[in-house]
Structures are given as structure tokens and as C-alpha cells.
mmCIF file of C-alpha atoms in Angstrom:
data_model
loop_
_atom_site.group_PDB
_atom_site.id
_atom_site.type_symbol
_atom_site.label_atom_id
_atom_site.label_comp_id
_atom_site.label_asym_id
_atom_site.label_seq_id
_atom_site.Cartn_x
_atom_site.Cartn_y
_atom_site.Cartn_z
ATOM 1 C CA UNK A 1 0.000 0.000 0.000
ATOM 2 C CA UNK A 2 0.849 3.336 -1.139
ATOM 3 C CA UNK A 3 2.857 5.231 2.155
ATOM 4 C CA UNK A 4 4.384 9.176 2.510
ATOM 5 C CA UNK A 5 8.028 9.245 2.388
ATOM 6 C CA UNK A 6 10.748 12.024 2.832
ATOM 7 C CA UNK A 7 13.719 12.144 0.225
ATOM 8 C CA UNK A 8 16.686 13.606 0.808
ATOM 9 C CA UNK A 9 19.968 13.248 -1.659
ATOM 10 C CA UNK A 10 22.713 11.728 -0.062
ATOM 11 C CA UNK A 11 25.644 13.988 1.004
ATOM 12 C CA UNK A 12 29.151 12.936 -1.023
ATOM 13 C CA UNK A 13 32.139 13.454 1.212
ATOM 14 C CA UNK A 14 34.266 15.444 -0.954
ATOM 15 C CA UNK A 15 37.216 18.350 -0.201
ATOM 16 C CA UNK A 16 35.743 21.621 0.142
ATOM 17 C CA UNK A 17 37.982 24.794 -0.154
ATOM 18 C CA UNK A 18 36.076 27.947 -1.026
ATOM 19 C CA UNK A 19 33.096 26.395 -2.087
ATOM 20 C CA UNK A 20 30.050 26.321 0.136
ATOM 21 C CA UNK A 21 28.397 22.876 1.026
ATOM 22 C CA UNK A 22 25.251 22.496 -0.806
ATOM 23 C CA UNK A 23 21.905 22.977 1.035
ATOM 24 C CA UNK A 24 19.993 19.924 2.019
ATOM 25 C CA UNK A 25 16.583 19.519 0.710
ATOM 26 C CA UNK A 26 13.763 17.425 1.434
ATOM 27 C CA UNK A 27 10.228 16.755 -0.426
ATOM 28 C CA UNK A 28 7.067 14.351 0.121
ATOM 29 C CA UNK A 29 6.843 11.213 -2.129
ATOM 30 C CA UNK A 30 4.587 8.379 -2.332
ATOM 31 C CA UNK A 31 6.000 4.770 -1.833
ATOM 32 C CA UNK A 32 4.650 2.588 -4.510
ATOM 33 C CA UNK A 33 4.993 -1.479 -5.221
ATOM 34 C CA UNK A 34 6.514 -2.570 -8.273
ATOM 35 C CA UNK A 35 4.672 -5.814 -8.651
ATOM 36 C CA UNK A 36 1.502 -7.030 -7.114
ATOM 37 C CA UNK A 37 0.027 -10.263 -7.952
ATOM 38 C CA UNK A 38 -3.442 -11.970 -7.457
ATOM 39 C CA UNK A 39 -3.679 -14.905 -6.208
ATOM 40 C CA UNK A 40 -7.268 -16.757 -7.356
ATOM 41 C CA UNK A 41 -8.773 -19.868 -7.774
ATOM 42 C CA UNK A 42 -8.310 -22.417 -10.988
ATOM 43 C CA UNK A 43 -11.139 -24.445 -10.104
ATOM 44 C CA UNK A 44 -14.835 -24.212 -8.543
ATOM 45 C CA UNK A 45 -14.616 -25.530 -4.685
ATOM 46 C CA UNK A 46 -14.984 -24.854 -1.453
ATOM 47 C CA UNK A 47 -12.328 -22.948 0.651
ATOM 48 C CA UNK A 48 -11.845 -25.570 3.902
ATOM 49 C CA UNK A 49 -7.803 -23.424 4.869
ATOM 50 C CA UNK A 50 -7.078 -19.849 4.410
ATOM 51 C CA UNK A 51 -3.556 -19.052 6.122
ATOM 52 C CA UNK A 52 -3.224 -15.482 5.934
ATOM 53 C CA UNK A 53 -4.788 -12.409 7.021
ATOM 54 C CA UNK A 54 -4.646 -8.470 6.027
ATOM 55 C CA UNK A 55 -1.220 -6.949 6.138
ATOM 56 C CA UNK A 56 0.750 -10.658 6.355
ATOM 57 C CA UNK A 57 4.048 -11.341 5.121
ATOM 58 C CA UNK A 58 4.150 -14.591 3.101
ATOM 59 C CA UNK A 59 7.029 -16.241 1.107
ATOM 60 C CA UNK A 60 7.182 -17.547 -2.124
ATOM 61 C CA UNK A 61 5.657 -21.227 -2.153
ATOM 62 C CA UNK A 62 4.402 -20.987 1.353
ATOM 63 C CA UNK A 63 0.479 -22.875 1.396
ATOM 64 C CA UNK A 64 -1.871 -19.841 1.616
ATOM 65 C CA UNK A 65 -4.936 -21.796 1.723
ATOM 66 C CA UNK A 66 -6.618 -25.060 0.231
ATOM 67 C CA UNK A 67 -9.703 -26.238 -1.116
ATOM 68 C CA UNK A 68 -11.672 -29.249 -0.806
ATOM 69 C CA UNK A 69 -10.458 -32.208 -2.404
ATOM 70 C CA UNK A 70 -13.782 -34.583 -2.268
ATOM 71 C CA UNK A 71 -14.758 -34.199 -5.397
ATOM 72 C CA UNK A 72 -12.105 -34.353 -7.280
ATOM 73 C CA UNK A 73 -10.425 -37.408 -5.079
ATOM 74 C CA UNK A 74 -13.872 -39.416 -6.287
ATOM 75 C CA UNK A 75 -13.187 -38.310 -9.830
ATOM 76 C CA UNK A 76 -9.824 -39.546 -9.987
ATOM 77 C CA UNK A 77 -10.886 -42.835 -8.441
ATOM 78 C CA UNK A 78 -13.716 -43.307 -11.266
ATOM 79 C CA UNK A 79 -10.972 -42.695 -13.401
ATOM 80 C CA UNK A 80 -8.796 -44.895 -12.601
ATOM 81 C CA UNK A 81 -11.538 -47.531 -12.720
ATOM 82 C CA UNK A 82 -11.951 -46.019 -16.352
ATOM 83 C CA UNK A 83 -8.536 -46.449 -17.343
ATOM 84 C CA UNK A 84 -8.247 -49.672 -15.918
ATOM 85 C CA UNK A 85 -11.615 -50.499 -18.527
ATOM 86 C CA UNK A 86 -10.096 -49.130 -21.087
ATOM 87 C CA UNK A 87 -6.395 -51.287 -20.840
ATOM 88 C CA UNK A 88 -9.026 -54.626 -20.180
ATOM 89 C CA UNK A 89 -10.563 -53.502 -23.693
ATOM 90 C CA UNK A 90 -7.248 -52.459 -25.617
ATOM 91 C CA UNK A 91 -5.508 -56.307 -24.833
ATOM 92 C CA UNK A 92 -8.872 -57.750 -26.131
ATOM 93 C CA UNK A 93 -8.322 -56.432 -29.181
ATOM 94 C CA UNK A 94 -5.111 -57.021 -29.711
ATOM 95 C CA UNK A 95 -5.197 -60.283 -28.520
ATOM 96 C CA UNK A 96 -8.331 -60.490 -30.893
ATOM 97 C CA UNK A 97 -6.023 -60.077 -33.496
ATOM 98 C CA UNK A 98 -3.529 -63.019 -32.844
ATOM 99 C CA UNK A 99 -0.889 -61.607 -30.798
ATOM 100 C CA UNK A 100 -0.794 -63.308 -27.215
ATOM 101 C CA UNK A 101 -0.843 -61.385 -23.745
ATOM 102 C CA UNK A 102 2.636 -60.255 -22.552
ATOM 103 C CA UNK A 103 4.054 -60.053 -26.093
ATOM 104 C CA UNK A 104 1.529 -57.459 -27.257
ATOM 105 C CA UNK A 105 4.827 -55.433 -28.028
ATOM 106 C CA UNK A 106 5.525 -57.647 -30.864
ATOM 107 C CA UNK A 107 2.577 -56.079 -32.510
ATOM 108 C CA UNK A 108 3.630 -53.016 -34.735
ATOM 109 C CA UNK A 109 2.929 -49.358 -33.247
ATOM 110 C CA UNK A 110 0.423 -48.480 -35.976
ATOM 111 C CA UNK A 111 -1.603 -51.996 -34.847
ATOM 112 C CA UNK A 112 -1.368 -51.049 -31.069
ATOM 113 C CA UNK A 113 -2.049 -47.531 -31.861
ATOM 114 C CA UNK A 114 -5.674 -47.982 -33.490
ATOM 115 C CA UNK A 115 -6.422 -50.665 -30.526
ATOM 116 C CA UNK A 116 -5.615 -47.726 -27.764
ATOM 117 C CA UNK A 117 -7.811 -45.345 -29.531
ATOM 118 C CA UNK A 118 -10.491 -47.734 -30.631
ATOM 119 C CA UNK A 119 -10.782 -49.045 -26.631
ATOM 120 C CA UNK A 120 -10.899 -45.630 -25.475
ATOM 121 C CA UNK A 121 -7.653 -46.141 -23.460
ATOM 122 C CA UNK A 122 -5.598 -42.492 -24.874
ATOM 123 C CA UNK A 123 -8.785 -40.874 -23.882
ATOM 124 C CA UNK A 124 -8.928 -42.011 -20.470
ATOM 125 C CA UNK A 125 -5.579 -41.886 -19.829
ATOM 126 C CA UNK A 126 -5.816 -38.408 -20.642
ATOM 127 C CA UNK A 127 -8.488 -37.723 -18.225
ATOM 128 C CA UNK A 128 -7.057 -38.742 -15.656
ATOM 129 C CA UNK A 129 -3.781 -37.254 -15.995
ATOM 130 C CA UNK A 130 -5.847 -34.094 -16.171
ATOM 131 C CA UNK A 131 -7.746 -34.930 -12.915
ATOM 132 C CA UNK A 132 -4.688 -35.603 -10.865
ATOM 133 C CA UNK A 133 -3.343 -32.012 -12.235
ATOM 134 C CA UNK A 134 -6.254 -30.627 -11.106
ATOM 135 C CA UNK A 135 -6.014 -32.169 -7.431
ATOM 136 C CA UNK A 136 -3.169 -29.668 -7.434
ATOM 137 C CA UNK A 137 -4.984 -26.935 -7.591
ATOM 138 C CA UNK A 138 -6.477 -27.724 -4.351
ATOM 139 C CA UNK A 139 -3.450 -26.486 -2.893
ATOM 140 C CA UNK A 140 -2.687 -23.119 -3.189
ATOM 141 C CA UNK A 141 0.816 -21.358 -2.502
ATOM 142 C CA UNK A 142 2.215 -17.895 -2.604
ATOM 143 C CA UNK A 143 3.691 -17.131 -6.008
ATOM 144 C CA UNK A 144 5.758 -14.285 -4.721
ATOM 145 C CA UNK A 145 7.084 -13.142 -1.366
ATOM 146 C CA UNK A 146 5.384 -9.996 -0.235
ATOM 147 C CA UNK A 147 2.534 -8.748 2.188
ATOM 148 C CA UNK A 148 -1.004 -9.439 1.779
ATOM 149 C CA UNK A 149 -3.574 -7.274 0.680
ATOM 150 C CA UNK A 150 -6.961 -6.827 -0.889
ATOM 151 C CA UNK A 151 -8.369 -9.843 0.783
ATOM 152 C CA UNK A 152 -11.782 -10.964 -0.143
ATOM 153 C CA UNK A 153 -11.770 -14.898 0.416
ATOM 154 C CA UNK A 154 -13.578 -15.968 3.490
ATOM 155 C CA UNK A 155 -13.340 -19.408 5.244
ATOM 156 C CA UNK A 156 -15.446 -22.264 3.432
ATOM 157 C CA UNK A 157 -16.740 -20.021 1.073
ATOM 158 C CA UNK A 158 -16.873 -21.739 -2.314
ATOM 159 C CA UNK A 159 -14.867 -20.133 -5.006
ATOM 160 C CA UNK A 160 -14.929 -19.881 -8.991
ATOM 161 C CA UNK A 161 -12.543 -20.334 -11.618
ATOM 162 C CA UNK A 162 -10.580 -17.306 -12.219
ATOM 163 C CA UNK A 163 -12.014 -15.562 -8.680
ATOM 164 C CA UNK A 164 -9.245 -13.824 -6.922
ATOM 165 C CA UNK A 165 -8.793 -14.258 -3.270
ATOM 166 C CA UNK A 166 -6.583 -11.487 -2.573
ATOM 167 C CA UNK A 167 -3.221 -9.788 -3.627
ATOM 168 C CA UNK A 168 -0.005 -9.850 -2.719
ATOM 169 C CA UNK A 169 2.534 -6.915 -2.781
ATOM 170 C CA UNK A 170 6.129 -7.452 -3.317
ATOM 171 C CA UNK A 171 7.385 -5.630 -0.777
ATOM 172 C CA UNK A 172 11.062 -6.177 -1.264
ATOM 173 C CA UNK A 173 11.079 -4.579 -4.479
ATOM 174 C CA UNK A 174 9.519 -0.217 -3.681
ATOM 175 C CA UNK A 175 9.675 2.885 -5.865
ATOM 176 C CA UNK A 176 9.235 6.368 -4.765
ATOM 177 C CA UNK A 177 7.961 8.384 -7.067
ATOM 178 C CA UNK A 178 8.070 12.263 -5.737
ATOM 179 C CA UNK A 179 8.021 15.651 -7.911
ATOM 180 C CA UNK A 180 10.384 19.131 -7.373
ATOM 181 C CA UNK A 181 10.421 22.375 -9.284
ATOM 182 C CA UNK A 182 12.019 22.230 -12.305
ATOM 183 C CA UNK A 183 15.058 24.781 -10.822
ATOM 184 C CA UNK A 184 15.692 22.003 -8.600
ATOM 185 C CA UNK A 185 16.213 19.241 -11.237
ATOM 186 C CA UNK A 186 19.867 19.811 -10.658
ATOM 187 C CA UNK A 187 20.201 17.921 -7.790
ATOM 188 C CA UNK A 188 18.408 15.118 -8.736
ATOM 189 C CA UNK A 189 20.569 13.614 -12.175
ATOM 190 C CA UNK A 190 20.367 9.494 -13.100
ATOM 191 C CA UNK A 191 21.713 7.677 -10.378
ATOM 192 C CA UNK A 192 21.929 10.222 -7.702
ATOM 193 C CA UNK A 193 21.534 8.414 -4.041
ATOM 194 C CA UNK A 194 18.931 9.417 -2.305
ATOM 195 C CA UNK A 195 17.550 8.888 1.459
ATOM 196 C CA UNK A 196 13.692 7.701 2.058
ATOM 197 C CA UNK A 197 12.542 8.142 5.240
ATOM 198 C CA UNK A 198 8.372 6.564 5.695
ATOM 199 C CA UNK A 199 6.772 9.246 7.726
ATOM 200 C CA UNK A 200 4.838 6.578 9.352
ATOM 201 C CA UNK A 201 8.184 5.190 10.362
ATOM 202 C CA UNK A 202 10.594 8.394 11.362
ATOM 203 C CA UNK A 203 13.396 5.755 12.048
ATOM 204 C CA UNK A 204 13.967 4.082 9.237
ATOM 205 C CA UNK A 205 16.284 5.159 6.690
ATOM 206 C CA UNK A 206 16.549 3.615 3.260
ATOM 207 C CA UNK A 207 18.868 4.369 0.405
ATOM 208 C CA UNK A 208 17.865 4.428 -3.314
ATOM 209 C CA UNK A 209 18.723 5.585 -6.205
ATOM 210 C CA UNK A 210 17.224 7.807 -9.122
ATOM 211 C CA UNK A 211 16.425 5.639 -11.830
ATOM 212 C CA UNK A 212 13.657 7.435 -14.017
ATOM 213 C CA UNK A 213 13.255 11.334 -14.526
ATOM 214 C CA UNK A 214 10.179 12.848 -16.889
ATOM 215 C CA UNK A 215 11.178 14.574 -19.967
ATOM 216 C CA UNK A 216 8.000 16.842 -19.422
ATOM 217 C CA UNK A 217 7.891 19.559 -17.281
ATOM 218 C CA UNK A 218 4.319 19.991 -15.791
ATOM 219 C CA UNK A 219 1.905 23.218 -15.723
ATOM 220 C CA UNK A 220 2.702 23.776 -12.330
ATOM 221 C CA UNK A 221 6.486 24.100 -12.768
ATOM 222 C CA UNK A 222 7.120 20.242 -11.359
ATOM 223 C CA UNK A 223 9.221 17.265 -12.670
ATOM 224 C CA UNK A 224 8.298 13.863 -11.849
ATOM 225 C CA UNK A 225 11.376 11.536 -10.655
ATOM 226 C CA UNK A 226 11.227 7.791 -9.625
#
């Protein structure tokens, strides 16, 4: 979430003679993520574990919360029971054809081919493949490190495909974007280091660095820097 920061360039420790030490100046910025990511459901079930609240720090891969696994557990059985059909109904056929069980690899491919897809065995192979990667989805982890916000899931409420539960922030990667008067652009060139100091947090001190400075100067006389 967006926070107030002061930004102050850092001093250089150079010999002075006659010169005068420049002034130090300070201005408000705001303290922006760089990524945020949502973290939603792939598949229509119930919520039965959410692990994180508001404001909670979470690490990449960490389990954030699951989702019922019932009805997918039953599918997977059914298709296994499918599958298992399907193999019964492929060696029928090929041993319809002459060739004995246990040397059905004798056959040629094209031969065993049209048997798998004439018992239906590729097709329920497939399925369940697919239903075991979809047990997956049951469990849900933390794609990035970062804090938690935006959180609309709620405890064994049933979700939808696509439906985010919340958001996470990456908070280990901030920019402050912050504006001064163009006469002032002169401190602030490419890679000048730079102090942020959260006003919500007076203690804290944080060096960056100027990465990104606006070609346009605005109506009101300002330059935008991040």
C-alpha cells in the first residue's frame, strides 16, 4: 500500500575549499509497489484453509490456503476404474487379433495404436492425468514473497474459476515516485543516491537511487522523478 516518504539526496564526502556545502533539501513522495500479484482460484470448490490475514508477510511457495479435495479425489478414483476399462478392452483387441498377452509389443505401433484409440484407453488416460493435475490446484501457494492485501476470500466459502482471493505486494522490491520544481532538477541527475525516510516510520532510513526522470515539465512548474 501506497505510504508518505521524505527524500533527501545523499551527502558525497568530498574536499571543500572555497566552495560552500550544498543545502539539504527534502520533499514528500509516495511509496509505490513494483509488482503485485493476485492470487485466485483455478477451479470451482470450497475454501476448507485460508492461512493469511490483512497486512501478512508470506514467502514464495508458502500454502496460503486449500480447497476441498472430495470431489475431485472421487473423480480420480472413477478414473482410474476407467482407465483400468479401457487397458481390459485395448488387450482384447489385440489379442483379438492373434498376438498373445505379454508379447503385445511384438505387434507393430500403428496396430497397437488404433487398438488404444479404438478401446478408449488415450482418452482415459488423458483424463485422468488431467484430474490428478487438477487435485493440485487444491493447494494453493504464494507465487511471490510480499505482504497481503486486498483480501476478499472468506473461510469455506466456495470459489470460482478465475475468482481472486486477494493480492499480494512485493514488498522487497519499492519505488518512490516524488516531484520538485524544475530549478531544482539539478540535484536530482540518473543515479543520484537518495535517502527515504516513511513518515509513518521516522526511524527508518533507506537508500535508493534515481532511476527514471520525466522529460516533461508539468503546468505547475514540477518534474516527476522515480
Amino acid at each position: 500500500e501506497a505510504d508518505t516518504a521524505a527524500i533527501q539526496p545523499a551527502a558525497t564526502a568530498k574536499p571543500v575549499q572555497k566552495t560552500a556545502a550544498p543545502a539539504a533539501f527534502s520533499c514528500k513522495g509516495t511509496i509505490m509497489s513494483v509488482s503485485e500479484v493476485a492470487v485466485a482460484s483455478r477451479i470451482n470448490e470450497q475454501i476448507v484453509m485460508l492461512g493469511v490475514e490483512m497486512g501478512q508477510r508470506v514467502h514464495k511457495g508458502q500454502v496460503v490456503a486449500r480447497l476441498d479435495r472430495t470431489a475431485t479425489e472421487d473423480k480420480i478414483v472413477k478414473g482410474r476404474a476407467e482407465l483400468e476399462r479401457a487397458e481390459y478392452q485395448y488387450q482384447n483387441i489385440l489379442m483379438g487379433q492373434g498376438y498373445k498377452r505379454g508379447a503385445f509389443d511384438q505387434a507393430p505401433e500403428n496396430i497397437r495404436e488404433l487398438a488404444r484409440i479404438n478401446s478408449g484407453y488415450n482418452t482415459a488416460k488423458a483424463a485422468l492425468r488431467q484430474l490428478e493435475h487438477q487435485l493440485t490446484y487444491c493447494t494453493i501457494q504464494a507465487p511471490i514473497s510480499g505482504m497481503v492485501t486486498q483480501l476478499d476470500a472468506a473461510l469455506y466459502a466456495t470459489v470460482a474459476p478465475g475468482q481472486t482471493l486477494f493480492r499480494i505486494v512485493d514488498t522487497e522490491h519499492l519505488k518512490v515516485s516524488f516531484d520538485v520544481l524544475e530549478n531544482e532538477l539539478q540535484r536530482f541527475g540518473k543515479g543520484t543516491e537518495i535517502t527515504v525516510t516513511p513518515i509513518s516510520f521516522p526511524d527508518d532510513h533507506h537508500q535508493a537511487t534515481i532511476t527514471a526522470i520525466s522529460p516533461v515539465v508539468e503546468k505547475s512548474g514540477m518534474i516527476h522523478l522515480e
